[in-house]
Coordinates of C-alpha atoms in Angstrom, one line a residue:
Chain A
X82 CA -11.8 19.2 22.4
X83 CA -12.6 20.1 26.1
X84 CA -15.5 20.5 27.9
X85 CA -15.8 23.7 30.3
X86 CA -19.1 23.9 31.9
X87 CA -21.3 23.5 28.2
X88 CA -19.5 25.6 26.0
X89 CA -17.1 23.5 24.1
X90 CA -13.7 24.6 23.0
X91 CA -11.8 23.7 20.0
X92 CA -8.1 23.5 20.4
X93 CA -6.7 22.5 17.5
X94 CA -4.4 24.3 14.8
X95 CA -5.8 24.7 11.5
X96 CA -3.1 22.2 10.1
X97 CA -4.6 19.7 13.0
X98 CA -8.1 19.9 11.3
X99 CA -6.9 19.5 7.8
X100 CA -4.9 16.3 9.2
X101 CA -8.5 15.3 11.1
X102 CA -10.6 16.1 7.8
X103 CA -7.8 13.3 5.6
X104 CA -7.8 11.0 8.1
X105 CA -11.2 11.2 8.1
X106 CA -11.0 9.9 4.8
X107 CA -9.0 7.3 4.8
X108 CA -8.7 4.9 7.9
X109 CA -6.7 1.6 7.4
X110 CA -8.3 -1.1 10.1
X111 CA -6.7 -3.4 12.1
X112 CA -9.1 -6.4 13.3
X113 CA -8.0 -8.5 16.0
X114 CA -10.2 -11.5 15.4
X115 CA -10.7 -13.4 18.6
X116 CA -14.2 -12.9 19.4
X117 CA -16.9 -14.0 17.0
X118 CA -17.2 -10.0 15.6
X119 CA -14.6 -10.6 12.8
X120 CA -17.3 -13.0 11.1
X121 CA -19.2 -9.7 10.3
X122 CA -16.6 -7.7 8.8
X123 CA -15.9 -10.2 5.5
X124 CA -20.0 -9.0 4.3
X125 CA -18.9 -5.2 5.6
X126 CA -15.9 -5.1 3.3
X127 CA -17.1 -7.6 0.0
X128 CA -20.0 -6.9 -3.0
X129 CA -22.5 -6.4 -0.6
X130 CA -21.3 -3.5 2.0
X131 CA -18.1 -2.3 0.8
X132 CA -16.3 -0.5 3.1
X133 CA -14.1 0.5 0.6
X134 CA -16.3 3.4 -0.5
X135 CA -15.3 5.4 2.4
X136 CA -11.6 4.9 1.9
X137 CA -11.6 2.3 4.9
X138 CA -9.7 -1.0 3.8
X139 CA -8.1 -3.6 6.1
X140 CA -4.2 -3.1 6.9
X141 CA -1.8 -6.6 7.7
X142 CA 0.1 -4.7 10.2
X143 CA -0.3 -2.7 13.4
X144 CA 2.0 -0.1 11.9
X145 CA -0.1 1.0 9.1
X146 CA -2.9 0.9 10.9
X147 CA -5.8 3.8 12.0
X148 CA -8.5 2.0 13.6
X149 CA -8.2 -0.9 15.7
X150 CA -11.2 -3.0 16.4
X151 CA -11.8 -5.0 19.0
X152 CA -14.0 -8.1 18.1
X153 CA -15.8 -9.5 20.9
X154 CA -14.6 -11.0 24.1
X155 CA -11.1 -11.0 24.5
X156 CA -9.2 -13.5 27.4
X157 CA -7.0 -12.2 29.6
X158 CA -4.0 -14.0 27.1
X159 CA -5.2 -11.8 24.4
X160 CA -5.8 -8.7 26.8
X161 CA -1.8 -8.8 26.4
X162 CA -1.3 -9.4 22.7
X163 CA -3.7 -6.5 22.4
X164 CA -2.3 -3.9 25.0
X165 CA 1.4 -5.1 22.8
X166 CA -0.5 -3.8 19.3
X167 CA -2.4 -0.8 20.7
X168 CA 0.9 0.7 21.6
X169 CA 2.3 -0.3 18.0
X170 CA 0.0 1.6 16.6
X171 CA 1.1 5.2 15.3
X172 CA -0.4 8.1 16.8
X173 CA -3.7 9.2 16.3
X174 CA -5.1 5.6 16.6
X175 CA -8.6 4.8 16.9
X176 CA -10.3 1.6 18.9
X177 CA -13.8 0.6 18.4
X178 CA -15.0 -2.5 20.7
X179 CA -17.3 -4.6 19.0
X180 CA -20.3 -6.3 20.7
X181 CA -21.6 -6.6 24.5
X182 CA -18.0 -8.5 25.4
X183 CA -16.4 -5.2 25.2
X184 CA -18.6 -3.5 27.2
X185 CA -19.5 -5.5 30.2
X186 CA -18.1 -8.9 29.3
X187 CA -21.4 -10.1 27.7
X188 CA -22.8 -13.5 27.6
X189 CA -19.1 -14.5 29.5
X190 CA -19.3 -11.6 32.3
X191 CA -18.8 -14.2 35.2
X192 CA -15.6 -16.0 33.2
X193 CA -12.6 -16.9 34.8
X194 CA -10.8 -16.0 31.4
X195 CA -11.4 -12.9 30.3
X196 CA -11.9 -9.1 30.7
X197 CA -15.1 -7.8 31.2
X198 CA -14.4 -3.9 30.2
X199 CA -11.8 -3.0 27.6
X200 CA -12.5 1.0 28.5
X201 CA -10.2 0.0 31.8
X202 CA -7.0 -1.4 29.6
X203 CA -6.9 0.9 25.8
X204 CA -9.0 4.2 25.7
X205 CA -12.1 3.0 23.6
X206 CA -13.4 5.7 21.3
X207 CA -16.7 4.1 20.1
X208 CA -18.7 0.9 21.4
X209 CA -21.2 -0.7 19.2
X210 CA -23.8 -2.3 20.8
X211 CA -25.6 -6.1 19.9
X212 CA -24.0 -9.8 20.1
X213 CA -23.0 -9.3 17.2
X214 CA -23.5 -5.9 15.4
X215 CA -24.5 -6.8 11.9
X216 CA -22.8 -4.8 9.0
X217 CA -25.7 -2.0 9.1
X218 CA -24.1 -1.1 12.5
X219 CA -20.6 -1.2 11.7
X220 CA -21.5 1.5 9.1
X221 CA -23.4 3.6 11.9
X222 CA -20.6 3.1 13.7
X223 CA -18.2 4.0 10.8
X224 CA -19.8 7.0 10.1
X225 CA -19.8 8.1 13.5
X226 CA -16.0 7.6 14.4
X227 CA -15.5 9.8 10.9
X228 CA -17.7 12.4 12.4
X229 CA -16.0 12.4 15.6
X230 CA -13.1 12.3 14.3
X231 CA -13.9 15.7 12.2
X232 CA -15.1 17.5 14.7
X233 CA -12.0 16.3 17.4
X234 CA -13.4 14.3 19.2
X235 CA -11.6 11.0 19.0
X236 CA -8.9 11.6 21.2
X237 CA -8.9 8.2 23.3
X238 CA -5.1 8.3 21.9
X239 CA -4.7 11.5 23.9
X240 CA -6.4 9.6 26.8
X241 CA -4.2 6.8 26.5
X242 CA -0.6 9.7 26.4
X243 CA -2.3 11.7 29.4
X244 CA -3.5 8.6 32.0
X245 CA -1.2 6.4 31.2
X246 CA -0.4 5.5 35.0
X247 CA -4.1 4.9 35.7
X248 CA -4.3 2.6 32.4
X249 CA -1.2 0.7 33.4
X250 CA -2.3 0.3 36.9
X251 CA -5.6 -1.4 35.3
X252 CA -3.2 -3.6 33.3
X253 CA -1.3 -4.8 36.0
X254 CA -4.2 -5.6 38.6
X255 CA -5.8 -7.7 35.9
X256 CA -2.5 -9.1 34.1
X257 CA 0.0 -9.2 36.8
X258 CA 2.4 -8.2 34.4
X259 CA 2.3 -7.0 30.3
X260 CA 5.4 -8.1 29.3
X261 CA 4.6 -12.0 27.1
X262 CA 6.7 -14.8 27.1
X263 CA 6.3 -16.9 24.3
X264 CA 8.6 -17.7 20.9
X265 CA 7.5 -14.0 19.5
X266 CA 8.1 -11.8 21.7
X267 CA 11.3 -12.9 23.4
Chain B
X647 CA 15.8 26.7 -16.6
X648 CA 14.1 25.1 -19.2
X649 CA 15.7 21.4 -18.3
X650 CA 14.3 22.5 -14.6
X651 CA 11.0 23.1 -16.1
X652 CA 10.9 19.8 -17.6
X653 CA 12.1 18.2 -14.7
X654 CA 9.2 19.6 -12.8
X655 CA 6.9 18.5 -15.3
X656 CA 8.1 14.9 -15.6
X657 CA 8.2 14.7 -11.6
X658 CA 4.7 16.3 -11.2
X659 CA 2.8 14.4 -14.2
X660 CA 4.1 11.2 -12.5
X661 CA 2.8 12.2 -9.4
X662 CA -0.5 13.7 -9.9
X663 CA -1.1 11.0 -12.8
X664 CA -0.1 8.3 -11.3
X665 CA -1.7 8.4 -8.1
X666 CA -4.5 9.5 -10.5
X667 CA -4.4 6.3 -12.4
X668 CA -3.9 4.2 -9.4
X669 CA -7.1 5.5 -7.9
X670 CA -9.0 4.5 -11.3
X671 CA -7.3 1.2 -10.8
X672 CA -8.8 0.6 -7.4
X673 CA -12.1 1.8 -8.9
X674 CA -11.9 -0.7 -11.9
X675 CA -11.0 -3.6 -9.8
X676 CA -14.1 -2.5 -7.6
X677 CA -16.4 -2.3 -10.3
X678 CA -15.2 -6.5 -11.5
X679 CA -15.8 -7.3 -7.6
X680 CA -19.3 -5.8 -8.1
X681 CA -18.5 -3.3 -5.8
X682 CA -19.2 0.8 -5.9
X683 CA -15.1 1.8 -4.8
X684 CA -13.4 4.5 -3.0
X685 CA -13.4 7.9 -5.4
X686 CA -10.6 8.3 -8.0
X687 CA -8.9 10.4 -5.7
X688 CA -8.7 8.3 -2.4
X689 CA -4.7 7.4 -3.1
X690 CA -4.1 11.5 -2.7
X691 CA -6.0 11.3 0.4
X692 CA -4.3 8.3 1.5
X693 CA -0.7 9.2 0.5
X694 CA -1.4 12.9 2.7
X695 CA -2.8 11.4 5.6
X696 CA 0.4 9.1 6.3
X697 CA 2.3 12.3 6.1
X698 CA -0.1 13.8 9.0
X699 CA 0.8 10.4 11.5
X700 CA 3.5 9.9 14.0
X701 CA 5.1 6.9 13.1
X702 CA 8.6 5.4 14.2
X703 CA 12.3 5.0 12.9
X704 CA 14.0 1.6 13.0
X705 CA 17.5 3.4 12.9
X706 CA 19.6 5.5 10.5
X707 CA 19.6 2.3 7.9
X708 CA 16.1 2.2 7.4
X709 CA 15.7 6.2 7.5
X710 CA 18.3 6.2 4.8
X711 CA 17.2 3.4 3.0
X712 CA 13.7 5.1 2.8
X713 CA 15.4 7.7 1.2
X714 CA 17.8 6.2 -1.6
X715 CA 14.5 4.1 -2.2
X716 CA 12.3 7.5 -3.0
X717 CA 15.4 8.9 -4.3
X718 CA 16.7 6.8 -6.4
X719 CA 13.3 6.7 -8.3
X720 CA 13.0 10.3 -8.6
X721 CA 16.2 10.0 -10.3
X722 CA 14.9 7.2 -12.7
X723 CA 11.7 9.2 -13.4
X724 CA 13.6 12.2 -14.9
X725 CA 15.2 10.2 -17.9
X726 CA 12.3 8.5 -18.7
X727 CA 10.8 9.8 -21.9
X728 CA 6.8 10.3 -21.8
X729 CA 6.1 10.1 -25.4
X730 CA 8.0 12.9 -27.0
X731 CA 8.1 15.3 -23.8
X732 CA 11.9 14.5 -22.7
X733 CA 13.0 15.9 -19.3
X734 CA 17.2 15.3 -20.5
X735 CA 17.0 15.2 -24.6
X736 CA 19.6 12.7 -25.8
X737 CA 20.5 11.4 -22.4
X738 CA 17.0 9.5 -22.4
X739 CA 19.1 6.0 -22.8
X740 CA 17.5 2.3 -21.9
X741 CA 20.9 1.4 -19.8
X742 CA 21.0 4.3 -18.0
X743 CA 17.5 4.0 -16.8
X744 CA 18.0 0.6 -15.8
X745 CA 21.2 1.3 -14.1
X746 CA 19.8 4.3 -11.9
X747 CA 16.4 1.8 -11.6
X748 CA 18.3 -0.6 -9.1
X749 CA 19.8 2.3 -6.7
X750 CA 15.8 2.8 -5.7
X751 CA 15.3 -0.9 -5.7
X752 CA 18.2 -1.6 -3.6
X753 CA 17.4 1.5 -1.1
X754 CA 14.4 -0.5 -0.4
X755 CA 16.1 -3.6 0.1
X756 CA 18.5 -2.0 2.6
X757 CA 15.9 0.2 4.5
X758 CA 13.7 -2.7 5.1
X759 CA 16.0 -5.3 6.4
X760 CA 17.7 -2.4 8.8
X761 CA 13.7 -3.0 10.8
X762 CA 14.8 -6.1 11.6
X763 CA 11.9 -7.8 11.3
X764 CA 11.9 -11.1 9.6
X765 CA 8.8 -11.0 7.7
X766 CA 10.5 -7.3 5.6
X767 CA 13.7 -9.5 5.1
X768 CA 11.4 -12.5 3.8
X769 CA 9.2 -10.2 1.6
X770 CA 13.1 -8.4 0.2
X771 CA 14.1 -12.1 -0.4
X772 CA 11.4 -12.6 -2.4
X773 CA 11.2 -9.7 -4.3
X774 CA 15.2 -10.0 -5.5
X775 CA 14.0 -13.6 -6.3
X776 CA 11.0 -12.3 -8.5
X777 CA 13.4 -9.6 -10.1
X778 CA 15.8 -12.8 -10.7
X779 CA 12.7 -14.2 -12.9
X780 CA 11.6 -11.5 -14.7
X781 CA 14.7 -9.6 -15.4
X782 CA 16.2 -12.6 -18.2
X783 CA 13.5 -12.9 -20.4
X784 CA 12.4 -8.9 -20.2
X785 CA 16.3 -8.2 -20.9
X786 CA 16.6 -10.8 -23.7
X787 CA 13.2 -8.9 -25.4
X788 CA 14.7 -5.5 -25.2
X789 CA 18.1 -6.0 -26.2
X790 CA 16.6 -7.6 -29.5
X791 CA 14.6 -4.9 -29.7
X792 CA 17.4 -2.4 -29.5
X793 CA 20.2 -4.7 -31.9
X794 CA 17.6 -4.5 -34.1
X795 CA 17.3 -0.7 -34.1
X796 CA 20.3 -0.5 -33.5
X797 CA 20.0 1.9 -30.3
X798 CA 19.6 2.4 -27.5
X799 CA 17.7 5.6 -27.0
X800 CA 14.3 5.3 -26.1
X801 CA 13.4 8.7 -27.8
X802 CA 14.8 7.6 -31.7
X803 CA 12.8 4.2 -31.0
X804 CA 9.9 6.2 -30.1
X805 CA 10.3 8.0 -33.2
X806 CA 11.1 5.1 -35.3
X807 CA 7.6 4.1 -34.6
X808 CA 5.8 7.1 -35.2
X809 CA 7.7 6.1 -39.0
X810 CA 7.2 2.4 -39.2
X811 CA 4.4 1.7 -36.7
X812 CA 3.9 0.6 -33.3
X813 CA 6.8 -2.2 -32.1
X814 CA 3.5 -4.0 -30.7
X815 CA 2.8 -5.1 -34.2
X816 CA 5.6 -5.6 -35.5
X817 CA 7.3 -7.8 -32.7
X818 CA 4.3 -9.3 -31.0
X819 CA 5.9 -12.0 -29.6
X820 CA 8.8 -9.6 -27.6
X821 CA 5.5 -7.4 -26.6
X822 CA 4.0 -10.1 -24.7
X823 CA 6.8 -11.3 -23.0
X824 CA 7.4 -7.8 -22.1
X825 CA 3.7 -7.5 -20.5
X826 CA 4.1 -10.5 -19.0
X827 CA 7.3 -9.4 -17.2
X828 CA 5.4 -6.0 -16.7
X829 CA 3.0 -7.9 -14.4
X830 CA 5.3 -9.1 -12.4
X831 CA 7.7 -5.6 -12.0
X832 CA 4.5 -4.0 -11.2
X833 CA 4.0 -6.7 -8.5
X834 CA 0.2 -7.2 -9.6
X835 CA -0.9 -11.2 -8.9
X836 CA -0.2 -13.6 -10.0
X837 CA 3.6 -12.1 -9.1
X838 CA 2.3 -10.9 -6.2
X839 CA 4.6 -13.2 -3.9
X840 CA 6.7 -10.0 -2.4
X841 CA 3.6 -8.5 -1.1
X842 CA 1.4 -10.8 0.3
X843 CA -0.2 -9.1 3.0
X844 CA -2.5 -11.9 4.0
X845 CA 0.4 -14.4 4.4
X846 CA 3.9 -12.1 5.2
X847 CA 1.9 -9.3 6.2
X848 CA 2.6 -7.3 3.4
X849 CA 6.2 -8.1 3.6
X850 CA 8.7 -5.4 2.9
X851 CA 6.4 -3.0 4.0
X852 CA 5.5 -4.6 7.8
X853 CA 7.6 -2.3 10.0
X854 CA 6.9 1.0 8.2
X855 CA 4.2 3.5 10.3
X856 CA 3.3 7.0 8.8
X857 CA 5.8 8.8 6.9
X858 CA 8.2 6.3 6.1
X859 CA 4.4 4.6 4.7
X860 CA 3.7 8.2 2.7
X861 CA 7.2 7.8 1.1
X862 CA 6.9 4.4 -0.1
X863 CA 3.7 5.0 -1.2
X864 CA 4.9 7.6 -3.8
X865 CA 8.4 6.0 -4.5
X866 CA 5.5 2.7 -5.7
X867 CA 3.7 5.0 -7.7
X868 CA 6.7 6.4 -9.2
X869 CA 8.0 3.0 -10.2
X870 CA 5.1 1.7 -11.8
X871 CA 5.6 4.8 -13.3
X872 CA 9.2 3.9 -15.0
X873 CA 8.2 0.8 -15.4
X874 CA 4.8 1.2 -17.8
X875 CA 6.5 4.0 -19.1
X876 CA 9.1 2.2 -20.9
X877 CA 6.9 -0.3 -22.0
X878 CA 4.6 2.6 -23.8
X879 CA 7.5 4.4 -24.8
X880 CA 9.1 0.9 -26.4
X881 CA 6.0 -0.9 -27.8
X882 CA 3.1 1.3 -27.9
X883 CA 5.2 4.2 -30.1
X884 CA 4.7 6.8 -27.1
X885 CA 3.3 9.9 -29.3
X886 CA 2.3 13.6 -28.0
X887 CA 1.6 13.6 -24.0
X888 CA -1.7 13.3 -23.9
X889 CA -1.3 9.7 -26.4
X890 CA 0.8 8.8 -24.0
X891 CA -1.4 9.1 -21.2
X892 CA -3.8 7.5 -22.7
X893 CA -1.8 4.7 -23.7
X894 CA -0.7 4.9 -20.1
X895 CA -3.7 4.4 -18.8
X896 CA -5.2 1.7 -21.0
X897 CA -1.8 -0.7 -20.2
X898 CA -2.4 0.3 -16.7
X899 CA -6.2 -1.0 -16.9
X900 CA -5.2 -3.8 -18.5
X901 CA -2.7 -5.0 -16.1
X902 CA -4.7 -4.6 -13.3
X903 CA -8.6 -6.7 -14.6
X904 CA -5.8 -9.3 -15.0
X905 CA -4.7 -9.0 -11.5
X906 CA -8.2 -8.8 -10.2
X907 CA -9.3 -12.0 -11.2
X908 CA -6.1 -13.9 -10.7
X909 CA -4.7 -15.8 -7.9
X910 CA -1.0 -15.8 -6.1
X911 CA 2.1 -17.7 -7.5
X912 CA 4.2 -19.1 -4.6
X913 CA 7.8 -17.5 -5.9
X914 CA 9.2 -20.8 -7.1
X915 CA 5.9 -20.9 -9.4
X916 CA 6.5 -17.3 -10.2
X917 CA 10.0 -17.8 -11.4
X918 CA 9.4 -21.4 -12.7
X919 CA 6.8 -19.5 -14.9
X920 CA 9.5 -17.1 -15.7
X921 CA 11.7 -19.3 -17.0
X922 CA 10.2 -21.6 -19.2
X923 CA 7.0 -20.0 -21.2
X924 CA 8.3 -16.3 -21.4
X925 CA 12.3 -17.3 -21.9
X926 CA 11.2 -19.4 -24.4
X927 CA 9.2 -17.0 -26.4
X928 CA 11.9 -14.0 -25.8
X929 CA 14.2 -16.7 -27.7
X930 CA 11.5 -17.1 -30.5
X931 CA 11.8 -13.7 -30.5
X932 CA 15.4 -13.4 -31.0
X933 CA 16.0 -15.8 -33.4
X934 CA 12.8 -13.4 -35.4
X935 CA 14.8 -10.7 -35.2
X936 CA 18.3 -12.2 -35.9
X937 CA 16.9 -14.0 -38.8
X938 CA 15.5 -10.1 -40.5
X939 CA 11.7 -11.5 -40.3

């Protein structure tokens, strides 16, 4: 989808929008649980919410996985780990960032630690605001990233292919450099 | 033309069934967790959308281990009798279908240790240590079953039945063991050590994105196919297609309410299990049917 002056154009093949309308329908998640978000999604996905309903379900791996989500405040340690998954992730991949710490760093905007914006390291598709959303949101926001995705426009993955210099660059200033030494990755 | 026809049929009832049936499954086990579910036919949508992603090959092993795995089973499903609807008449035997059954298993094996990852070789280990469990008393069940027939084709057991009455009732002890070893072929908990997604991150299946997903997807379906299959066709006297369905279908049910309340064996558990309370009864069993009762 791109926007010349109001009128906006659709440029994908028909097979494109049958692919958008399935995987509409079926999004695997990936939660990266270092903020306090992921104590929301247990209520989102049991008896009470179930996520289920809308074909979304929780995935173990980054391979599998459609939707990435971004629980709360992430350290610049984690920044890594997360930059590492986001590229494991198979193309189209979603991100939603959870909470004011994806936004503008939220109640830890003047730590040492961590990022204040994820939008300046991954392409972020969809925010949800509130510290922390409560499951009513995360269905807004479910619904939402569906519709988006329907119509086309959830192309942060596209983002991510087309600036990937400027994304990088944003990467390094903040990390110095991507690549993590520990017992895993080495 | 008309073996091609039932070729096609066989390969097409497995996979709009069984994805069909697997759906329900996911529905059933939403409905004991007091939950609503995804609709009966989310695993289509599922199985369609991997084939839409771009996803990643770990090199020619695991692209050709991906396909012996689907392969192999698409092999397997076309000797399988569905009741009385036989893709190969007379070729329908129990050895060859468990003969042709490990070239899918072992395509799997191979294709998921060529990732590299540890966590798909620890998941492989595990699952050859399940089959290790399962495979002696299911074995020792169905060769009495066929020295006592006297066969080994699956179609003149069926038909034996449809005679003298369902194998269910008349070797109950041998049907159990054979669910029981079901359970744990269809890797449903409390066998459900191989998978395990929330400790080996789903284990065999941790390096595949996309396709190579979509594939294993169906080649899963497919063997649960085979595998409930045989155990209709052996215990539950198979009958017309639509009997067997529903026969299908009610094993299928059954299996998984038992898996939705259950907890995980740790694989020495598993096959610790295995080879005390369900050798032990396949024995009963044989000495039963040695001894003409």
């Amino acid at each position: 989808m791109s926007n010349r002056g109001n009128v906006k154009i659709d440029e994908r093949t028909v097979w494109e929008k049958i692919a958008d309308q399935l995987r509409s329908r079926s999004m695997w998640m990936l939660h990266y649980c270092t903020g306090c978000g992921a104590v929301e999604l247990p209520p989102s996905m049991t008896s009470r919410f179930d996520l289920e309903r809308f074909g979304i379900g929780p995935m173990a791996t980054p391979r599998q996985a459609d939707i990435f989500l971004i629980t709360g405040y992430l350290s610049v340690k984690t920044l890594r780990r997360v930059i590492y998954t986001y590229e494991k992730m198979p193309d189209p991949k979603y991100v939603i960032g959870f909470g004011s710490c994806t936004i503008n760093g939220g109640i830890y905007y003047d730590s040492y630690a961590t990022i204040n914006r994820l939008d300046y390291y991954i392409p972020v598709d969809l925010y949800i605001a509130g510290c922390m959303p409560r499951p009513e949101a995360i269905f807004e926001a479910f619904t939402k990233l569906m519709e988006m995705i329907r119509k086309g426009e959830a192309n942060g993955w596209k983002r991510y292919k087309e600036n990937y210099e400027w994304y990088k660059q944003n990467q390094l200033r903040s990390l110095g450099e991507v690549i993590i030494h520990d017992e895993f990755h080495e | 033309m008309a073996v091609a026809a039932r070729v096609a049929g066989v390969l097409l009832t497995a996979f709009f069934f069984g994805l069909t049936f697997e759906g329900i499954g996911r529905k059933v086990t939403a409905r004991i967790q007091k939950r609503y579910g995804p609709p009966w036919y989310q695993n289509f949508i599922d199985v369609l959308k991997t084939l839409t992603k771009h996803g990643w090959t770990h090199g020619w092993i695991f692209d050709f281990g991906v396909v012996m795995a689907l392969g192999g089973v698409i092999a397997t499903l076309t000797f399988v009798p569905l009741g009385n609807f036989v893709a190969f008449p007379g070729l329908d035997n129990f050895f060859v279908i468990v003969y042709l059954f490990t070239v899918g298993a072992l395509g799997m094996a191979m294709g998921m240790v060529g990732t590299g990852n540890p966590w798909a070789s620890i998941g492989v280990a595990r699952a050859l240590t399940l089959m290790l469990g399962y495979e002696v008393p299911y074995l020792i069940v169905i060769t009495s079953l066929l020295y006592n027939f006297k066969t080994s084709n699956i179609s003149t057991i069926v038909e034996i039945q449809s005679v003298n009455g369902w194998n269910i009732f008349r070797f109950p002890i041998g049907a159990l063991v054979a669910f029981i070893c079901l359970q744990g072929m269809l890797g449903k908990e409390p066998f459900e050590a191989p998978i395990a997604p929330a400790e080996i991150a789903s284990g065999p299946m941790v390096e595949l994105s996309a396709k190579y997903m979509g594939l294993l997807m169906l080649m899963n379906t497919f063997m649960e196919f085979v595998e409930i299959s045989i155990f209709v066709d052996l215990f539950l006297g198979g009958g017309n297609y639509f009997e067997f369905l529903l026969k299908y279908l009610t094993v299928w049910i059954f299996a998984i309410m038992i898996s939705a309340v259950l907890p995980r064996f740790r694989i020495e558990q598993a096959v610790y299990f295995y080879w005390t309370v369900p050798l032990l009864l396949a024995f009963i069993q044989v000495f039963l049917v040695v001894a003409g009762m």
